[in-house]
Amino acid sequence: MFRDSYGAISRKRLEFLQLKFKLDPTLDWEFGVESAFQDLRERIDVDEEFGLDVIDFVLSHMRVYTDQYDNPAELAGEAGQLFLLGGSAWEVNSGDDGSYTLSRRAVGPVKEALESISTSTRAHQHLVKAWNHLAGRNPDVSAAYREAVKAVEAAAKPVVLPENDRATLGQMIAAIKDKGDKWTATLGTLDDVRRLMEIVWKAQLDRHGTDDESIPFSVSAEEADAAFAICLNLSRLFAGGHVVPKI
């Protein structure tokens, strides 16, 4: 991916990668970029995890090299097919900013649940972001938790507070608690839905700054994973019409 249309290799880009991964020893520059590139390939061959990190890095930076890649989406698609055909646990995902990353392949219930929410909705987009943060090569569990909550807000706002464009999860929880008779749930009660919303809302301990030394700076990976699972189901409930205003 770092080769340009003339088959040469950009020294600047290889040096950037070398710096990014703090390679020690540095790449072999004895014969210029060709020996450095060959050194990089050899390191990838003997260290699969390093190879995945390099691929993830290149995918995430393709949008910067628009002069090199006429169609980044096509190249990312080809890379994704190779991972799929190879039976890899990793897949190529796209972000709404035109970037691409590697994340663990969403399979079974997770994939089906994500696909059940229209891809054109903000709820779906937030959930994909949450999954990428949670299952990517460089997980950001706080961001994963945050995006999962945003997905619920995006799915629930048109149902609970349609006239409030800045409705938060906390405001929607309060609205349901104060006037629960305005909505109905397909299964169980509205209180069951509200309790799930409260679980993820109250457990997001790093939502605000605090001087309380007992509160951790960040949620844990396990907490973010659990929150994603709950938010995925909540988003499906609201987006799928299982929580609706009473007629």
mmCIF file of C-alpha atoms in Angstrom:
data_model
loop_
_atom_site.group_PDB
_atom_site.id
_atom_site.type_symbol
_atom_site.label_atom_id
_atom_site.label_comp_id
_atom_site.label_asym_id
_atom_site.label_seq_id
_atom_site.Cartn_x
_atom_site.Cartn_y
_atom_site.Cartn_z
ATOM 1 C CA MET A 1 0.000 0.000 0.000
ATOM 2 C CA PHE A 2 2.968 2.332 0.400
ATOM 3 C CA ARG A 3 4.095 1.871 -3.223
ATOM 4 C CA ASP A 4 3.224 4.667 -5.624
ATOM 5 C CA SER A 5 2.074 4.224 -9.220
ATOM 6 C CA TYR A 6 5.665 3.980 -10.476
ATOM 7 C CA GLY A 7 6.593 1.091 -8.193
ATOM 8 C CA ALA A 8 8.881 3.238 -6.075
ATOM 9 C CA ILE A 9 8.532 3.470 -2.307
ATOM 10 C CA SER A 10 8.120 6.714 -0.436
ATOM 11 C CA ARG A 11 10.968 7.180 2.044
ATOM 12 C CA LYS A 12 8.949 9.795 3.897
ATOM 13 C CA ARG A 13 6.094 7.375 4.459
ATOM 14 C CA LEU A 14 8.363 4.549 5.535
ATOM 15 C CA GLU A 15 10.105 6.892 7.962
ATOM 16 C CA PHE A 16 6.716 7.969 9.278
ATOM 17 C CA LEU A 17 5.780 4.321 9.877
ATOM 18 C CA GLN A 18 9.167 3.655 11.458
ATOM 19 C CA LEU A 19 8.586 6.547 13.865
ATOM 20 C CA LYS A 20 4.996 5.535 14.575
ATOM 21 C CA PHE A 21 5.997 2.042 15.706
ATOM 22 C CA LYS A 22 9.242 3.156 17.370
ATOM 23 C CA LEU A 23 11.078 0.407 15.495
ATOM 24 C CA ASP A 24 14.232 -0.719 17.248
ATOM 25 C CA PRO A 25 16.404 -1.438 15.416
ATOM 26 C CA THR A 26 15.270 0.966 12.737
ATOM 27 C CA LEU A 27 14.575 -0.268 9.228
ATOM 28 C CA ASP A 28 17.533 -1.281 7.085
ATOM 29 C CA TRP A 29 18.339 1.829 5.030
ATOM 30 C CA GLU A 30 21.646 0.513 3.613
ATOM 31 C CA PHE A 31 20.264 0.453 0.069
ATOM 32 C CA GLY A 32 17.621 3.110 0.496
ATOM 33 C CA VAL A 33 13.892 2.591 0.479
ATOM 34 C CA GLU A 34 14.053 -0.801 -1.234
ATOM 35 C CA SER A 35 16.071 -2.421 1.558
ATOM 36 C CA ALA A 36 13.943 -0.648 4.171
ATOM 37 C CA PHE A 37 10.762 -1.941 2.572
ATOM 38 C CA GLN A 38 12.179 -5.457 2.347
ATOM 39 C CA ASP A 39 13.130 -5.258 6.023
ATOM 40 C CA LEU A 40 9.588 -4.182 6.860
ATOM 41 C CA ARG A 41 8.128 -7.115 4.928
ATOM 42 C CA GLU A 42 10.413 -9.566 6.699
ATOM 43 C CA ARG A 43 9.363 -8.221 10.090
ATOM 44 C CA ILE A 44 5.728 -8.590 9.104
ATOM 45 C CA ASP A 45 6.341 -12.189 8.004
ATOM 46 C CA VAL A 46 7.714 -13.208 11.403
ATOM 47 C CA ASP A 47 5.313 -11.196 13.573
ATOM 48 C CA GLU A 48 1.645 -11.498 12.632
ATOM 49 C CA GLU A 49 0.491 -9.003 15.264
ATOM 50 C CA PHE A 50 2.948 -6.410 13.975
ATOM 51 C CA GLY A 51 1.721 -7.073 10.448
ATOM 52 C CA LEU A 52 -1.875 -6.443 11.497
ATOM 53 C CA ASP A 53 -0.816 -3.209 13.199
ATOM 54 C CA VAL A 54 0.933 -2.042 10.012
ATOM 55 C CA ILE A 55 -2.111 -2.857 7.864
ATOM 56 C CA ASP A 56 -4.373 -1.028 10.317
ATOM 57 C CA PHE A 57 -2.019 1.967 10.253
ATOM 58 C CA VAL A 58 -1.915 2.109 6.456
ATOM 59 C CA LEU A 59 -5.696 1.736 6.155
ATOM 60 C CA SER A 60 -6.301 4.532 8.641
ATOM 61 C CA HIS A 61 -3.948 6.882 6.761
ATOM 62 C CA MET A 62 -5.058 6.187 3.187
ATOM 63 C CA ARG A 63 -7.253 9.276 3.090
ATOM 64 C CA VAL A 64 -4.136 11.402 3.648
ATOM 65 C CA TYR A 65 -2.497 10.023 0.517
ATOM 66 C CA THR A 66 -5.163 10.976 -2.014
ATOM 67 C CA ASP A 67 -2.443 11.551 -4.609
ATOM 68 C CA GLN A 68 -1.402 7.923 -4.255
ATOM 69 C CA TYR A 69 -4.765 6.170 -4.013
ATOM 70 C CA ASP A 70 -7.306 7.189 -6.651
ATOM 71 C CA ASN A 71 -9.933 5.007 -5.005
ATOM 72 C CA PRO A 72 -9.182 4.254 -1.321
ATOM 73 C CA ALA A 73 -12.572 2.582 -0.945
ATOM 74 C CA GLU A 74 -11.741 0.083 -3.684
ATOM 75 C CA LEU A 75 -8.364 -0.723 -2.147
ATOM 76 C CA ALA A 76 -9.915 -1.104 1.311
ATOM 77 C CA GLY A 77 -12.558 -3.364 -0.201
ATOM 78 C CA GLU A 78 -9.901 -5.575 -1.760
ATOM 79 C CA ALA A 79 -8.085 -5.781 1.570
ATOM 80 C CA GLY A 80 -11.352 -6.709 3.256
ATOM 81 C CA GLN A 81 -11.934 -9.514 0.757
ATOM 82 C CA LEU A 82 -8.472 -10.921 1.431
ATOM 83 C CA PHE A 83 -9.180 -11.009 5.162
ATOM 84 C CA LEU A 84 -12.534 -12.684 4.509
ATOM 85 C CA LEU A 85 -11.153 -15.283 2.109
ATOM 86 C CA GLY A 86 -8.320 -16.018 4.514
ATOM 87 C CA GLY A 87 -10.772 -16.749 7.314
ATOM 88 C CA SER A 88 -9.276 -13.997 9.451
ATOM 89 C CA ALA A 89 -10.806 -12.927 12.753
ATOM 90 C CA TRP A 90 -10.246 -9.356 11.550
ATOM 91 C CA GLU A 91 -12.173 -7.281 9.013
ATOM 92 C CA VAL A 92 -11.900 -3.848 7.398
ATOM 93 C CA ASN A 93 -14.425 -1.288 8.610
ATOM 94 C CA SER A 94 -15.022 2.243 7.390
ATOM 95 C CA GLY A 95 -15.643 5.365 9.432
ATOM 96 C CA ASP A 96 -17.937 8.227 8.501
ATOM 97 C CA ASP A 97 -14.850 10.431 8.020
ATOM 98 C CA GLY A 98 -13.615 8.303 5.119
ATOM 99 C CA SER A 99 -11.050 6.404 7.182
ATOM 100 C CA TYR A 100 -10.641 2.652 7.412
ATOM 101 C CA THR A 101 -9.552 0.460 10.308
ATOM 102 C CA LEU A 102 -9.224 -3.160 11.299
ATOM 103 C CA SER A 103 -11.539 -4.524 13.958
ATOM 104 C CA ARG A 104 -12.441 -7.977 15.151
ATOM 105 C CA ARG A 105 -15.029 -9.491 12.852
ATOM 106 C CA ALA A 106 -18.546 -8.975 14.125
ATOM 107 C CA VAL A 107 -20.198 -12.385 13.937
ATOM 108 C CA GLY A 108 -23.394 -14.092 15.017
ATOM 109 C CA PRO A 109 -25.824 -12.051 17.122
ATOM 110 C CA VAL A 110 -23.698 -8.881 17.075
ATOM 111 C CA LYS A 111 -23.543 -8.741 13.280
ATOM 112 C CA GLU A 112 -27.216 -9.594 12.894
ATOM 113 C CA ALA A 113 -28.231 -6.994 15.476
ATOM 114 C CA LEU A 114 -26.141 -4.288 13.815
ATOM 115 C CA GLU A 115 -27.598 -5.113 10.411
ATOM 116 C CA SER A 116 -31.144 -5.007 11.792
ATOM 117 C CA ILE A 117 -30.805 -1.234 12.285
ATOM 118 C CA SER A 118 -30.872 0.749 9.056
ATOM 119 C CA THR A 119 -27.344 1.673 7.975
ATOM 120 C CA SER A 120 -28.539 5.174 7.077
ATOM 121 C CA THR A 121 -29.462 6.026 10.660
ATOM 122 C CA ARG A 122 -27.253 7.794 13.165
ATOM 123 C CA ALA A 123 -27.935 5.028 15.666
ATOM 124 C CA HIS A 124 -26.345 2.455 13.357
ATOM 125 C CA GLN A 125 -23.383 4.729 12.653
ATOM 126 C CA HIS A 126 -22.749 5.304 16.364
ATOM 127 C CA LEU A 127 -22.939 1.570 17.036
ATOM 128 C CA VAL A 128 -20.414 0.814 14.298
ATOM 129 C CA LYS A 129 -18.100 3.437 15.784
ATOM 130 C CA ALA A 130 -18.577 1.908 19.219
ATOM 131 C CA TRP A 131 -17.734 -1.561 17.919
ATOM 132 C CA ASN A 132 -14.636 -0.293 16.105
ATOM 133 C CA HIS A 133 -13.420 1.423 19.280
ATOM 134 C CA LEU A 134 -14.164 -1.673 21.322
ATOM 135 C CA ALA A 135 -12.743 -4.319 18.972
ATOM 136 C CA GLY A 136 -10.061 -2.419 17.038
ATOM 137 C CA ARG A 137 -6.298 -2.890 17.072
ATOM 138 C CA ASN A 138 -6.006 -0.004 19.542
ATOM 139 C CA PRO A 139 -9.154 -0.174 21.679
ATOM 140 C CA ASP A 140 -10.547 3.004 23.206
ATOM 141 C CA VAL A 141 -13.101 1.686 25.670
ATOM 142 C CA SER A 142 -14.250 5.102 26.883
ATOM 143 C CA ALA A 143 -14.978 6.154 23.305
ATOM 144 C CA ALA A 144 -16.747 2.825 22.715
ATOM 145 C CA TYR A 145 -18.992 3.407 25.736
ATOM 146 C CA ARG A 146 -19.639 7.012 24.676
ATOM 147 C CA GLU A 147 -20.622 6.058 21.106
ATOM 148 C CA ALA A 148 -22.869 3.258 22.358
ATOM 149 C CA VAL A 149 -24.763 5.737 24.554
ATOM 150 C CA LYS A 150 -25.070 8.121 21.600
ATOM 151 C CA ALA A 151 -26.638 5.300 19.598
ATOM 152 C CA VAL A 152 -29.387 4.926 22.208
ATOM 153 C CA GLU A 153 -29.912 8.684 22.275
ATOM 154 C CA ALA A 154 -30.209 8.773 18.469
ATOM 155 C CA ALA A 155 -32.675 5.877 18.402
ATOM 156 C CA ALA A 156 -34.766 6.944 21.399
ATOM 157 C CA LYS A 157 -35.011 10.712 20.840
ATOM 158 C CA PRO A 158 -37.631 10.551 18.023
ATOM 159 C CA VAL A 159 -39.769 8.368 20.291
ATOM 160 C CA VAL A 160 -39.315 9.970 23.717
ATOM 161 C CA LEU A 161 -38.389 13.624 23.140
ATOM 162 C CA PRO A 162 -38.925 14.304 19.410
ATOM 163 C CA GLU A 163 -39.038 18.092 19.853
ATOM 164 C CA ASN A 164 -35.778 18.301 21.805
ATOM 165 C CA ASP A 165 -32.896 18.204 19.334
ATOM 166 C CA ARG A 166 -30.333 18.082 22.146
ATOM 167 C CA ALA A 167 -32.021 15.407 24.241
ATOM 168 C CA THR A 168 -29.609 13.392 26.372
ATOM 169 C CA LEU A 169 -29.996 9.908 27.750
ATOM 170 C CA GLY A 170 -30.474 11.361 31.226
ATOM 171 C CA GLN A 171 -33.277 13.634 30.022
ATOM 172 C CA MET A 172 -35.018 10.745 28.292
ATOM 173 C CA ILE A 173 -34.766 8.590 31.396
ATOM 174 C CA ALA A 174 -36.337 11.407 33.426
ATOM 175 C CA ALA A 175 -39.127 11.859 30.873
ATOM 176 C CA ILE A 176 -40.003 8.168 30.939
ATOM 177 C CA LYS A 177 -39.870 8.121 34.739
ATOM 178 C CA ASP A 178 -42.129 11.185 35.087
ATOM 179 C CA LYS A 179 -44.651 10.336 32.362
ATOM 180 C CA GLY A 180 -44.298 6.625 31.712
ATOM 181 C CA ASP A 181 -47.938 6.305 30.694
ATOM 182 C CA LYS A 182 -47.174 8.133 27.430
ATOM 183 C CA TRP A 183 -45.414 5.114 25.899
ATOM 184 C CA THR A 184 -45.860 1.383 25.620
ATOM 185 C CA ALA A 185 -43.421 -1.500 25.184
ATOM 186 C CA THR A 186 -43.927 -4.612 23.084
ATOM 187 C CA LEU A 187 -42.470 -6.904 25.740
ATOM 188 C CA GLY A 188 -42.361 -6.309 29.468
ATOM 189 C CA THR A 189 -42.965 -2.844 30.869
ATOM 190 C CA LEU A 190 -41.604 0.586 30.149
ATOM 191 C CA ASP A 191 -39.869 0.445 33.521
ATOM 192 C CA ASP A 192 -37.863 -2.531 32.248
ATOM 193 C CA VAL A 193 -36.604 -0.400 29.365
ATOM 194 C CA ARG A 194 -35.933 2.577 31.639
ATOM 195 C CA ARG A 195 -33.894 0.431 34.025
ATOM 196 C CA LEU A 196 -31.633 -0.700 31.190
ATOM 197 C CA MET A 197 -31.161 2.914 30.161
ATOM 198 C CA GLU A 198 -30.307 3.839 33.746
ATOM 199 C CA ILE A 199 -27.742 1.035 34.030
ATOM 200 C CA VAL A 200 -25.608 2.343 31.163
ATOM 201 C CA TRP A 201 -26.184 5.978 32.127
ATOM 202 C CA LYS A 202 -25.167 5.583 35.781
ATOM 203 C CA ALA A 203 -22.246 3.252 35.043
ATOM 204 C CA GLN A 204 -20.558 5.688 32.636
ATOM 205 C CA LEU A 205 -18.323 6.976 35.422
ATOM 206 C CA ASP A 206 -15.941 8.897 33.168
ATOM 207 C CA ARG A 207 -18.713 10.978 31.588
ATOM 208 C CA HIS A 208 -17.779 14.032 33.671
ATOM 209 C CA GLY A 209 -14.712 15.261 35.505
ATOM 210 C CA THR A 210 -14.740 14.832 39.270
ATOM 211 C CA ASP A 211 -12.526 15.307 42.309
ATOM 212 C CA ASP A 212 -13.780 12.033 43.810
ATOM 213 C CA GLU A 213 -10.644 9.885 44.083
ATOM 214 C CA SER A 214 -12.743 6.714 44.252
ATOM 215 C CA ILE A 215 -14.021 7.124 40.692
ATOM 216 C CA PRO A 216 -11.704 5.711 37.991
ATOM 217 C CA PHE A 217 -10.529 7.887 35.124
ATOM 218 C CA SER A 218 -11.914 5.424 32.599
ATOM 219 C CA VAL A 219 -14.430 2.644 32.388
ATOM 220 C CA SER A 220 -12.992 -0.842 32.047
ATOM 221 C CA ALA A 221 -12.990 -2.931 28.886
ATOM 222 C CA GLU A 222 -15.495 -5.298 30.496
ATOM 223 C CA GLU A 223 -17.822 -2.417 31.405
ATOM 224 C CA ALA A 224 -17.624 -0.980 27.901
ATOM 225 C CA ASP A 225 -18.353 -4.391 26.397
ATOM 226 C CA ALA A 226 -21.391 -4.864 28.630
ATOM 227 C CA ALA A 227 -22.611 -1.332 27.907
ATOM 228 C CA PHE A 228 -22.283 -1.949 24.164
ATOM 229 C CA ALA A 229 -24.412 -5.093 24.464
ATOM 230 C CA ILE A 230 -27.138 -3.254 26.398
ATOM 231 C CA CYS A 231 -27.072 -0.215 24.105
ATOM 232 C CA LEU A 232 -27.238 -2.416 21.022
ATOM 233 C CA ASN A 233 -30.418 -4.007 22.323
ATOM 234 C CA LEU A 234 -31.900 -0.692 23.452
ATOM 235 C CA SER A 235 -31.225 0.809 20.031
ATOM 236 C CA ARG A 236 -32.971 -2.135 18.401
ATOM 237 C CA LEU A 237 -35.980 -1.726 20.700
ATOM 238 C CA PHE A 238 -36.458 1.936 19.845
ATOM 239 C CA ALA A 239 -35.474 1.736 16.159
ATOM 240 C CA GLY A 240 -37.577 -1.419 15.686
ATOM 241 C CA GLY A 241 -40.786 0.094 17.032
ATOM 242 C CA HIS A 242 -40.873 -1.901 20.264
ATOM 243 C CA VAL A 243 -41.164 1.255 22.373
ATOM 244 C CA VAL A 244 -43.753 3.632 20.938
ATOM 245 C CA PRO A 245 -46.051 6.473 22.059
ATOM 246 C CA LYS A 246 -49.507 5.364 23.144
ATOM 247 C CA ILE A 247 -52.185 6.210 20.622
#
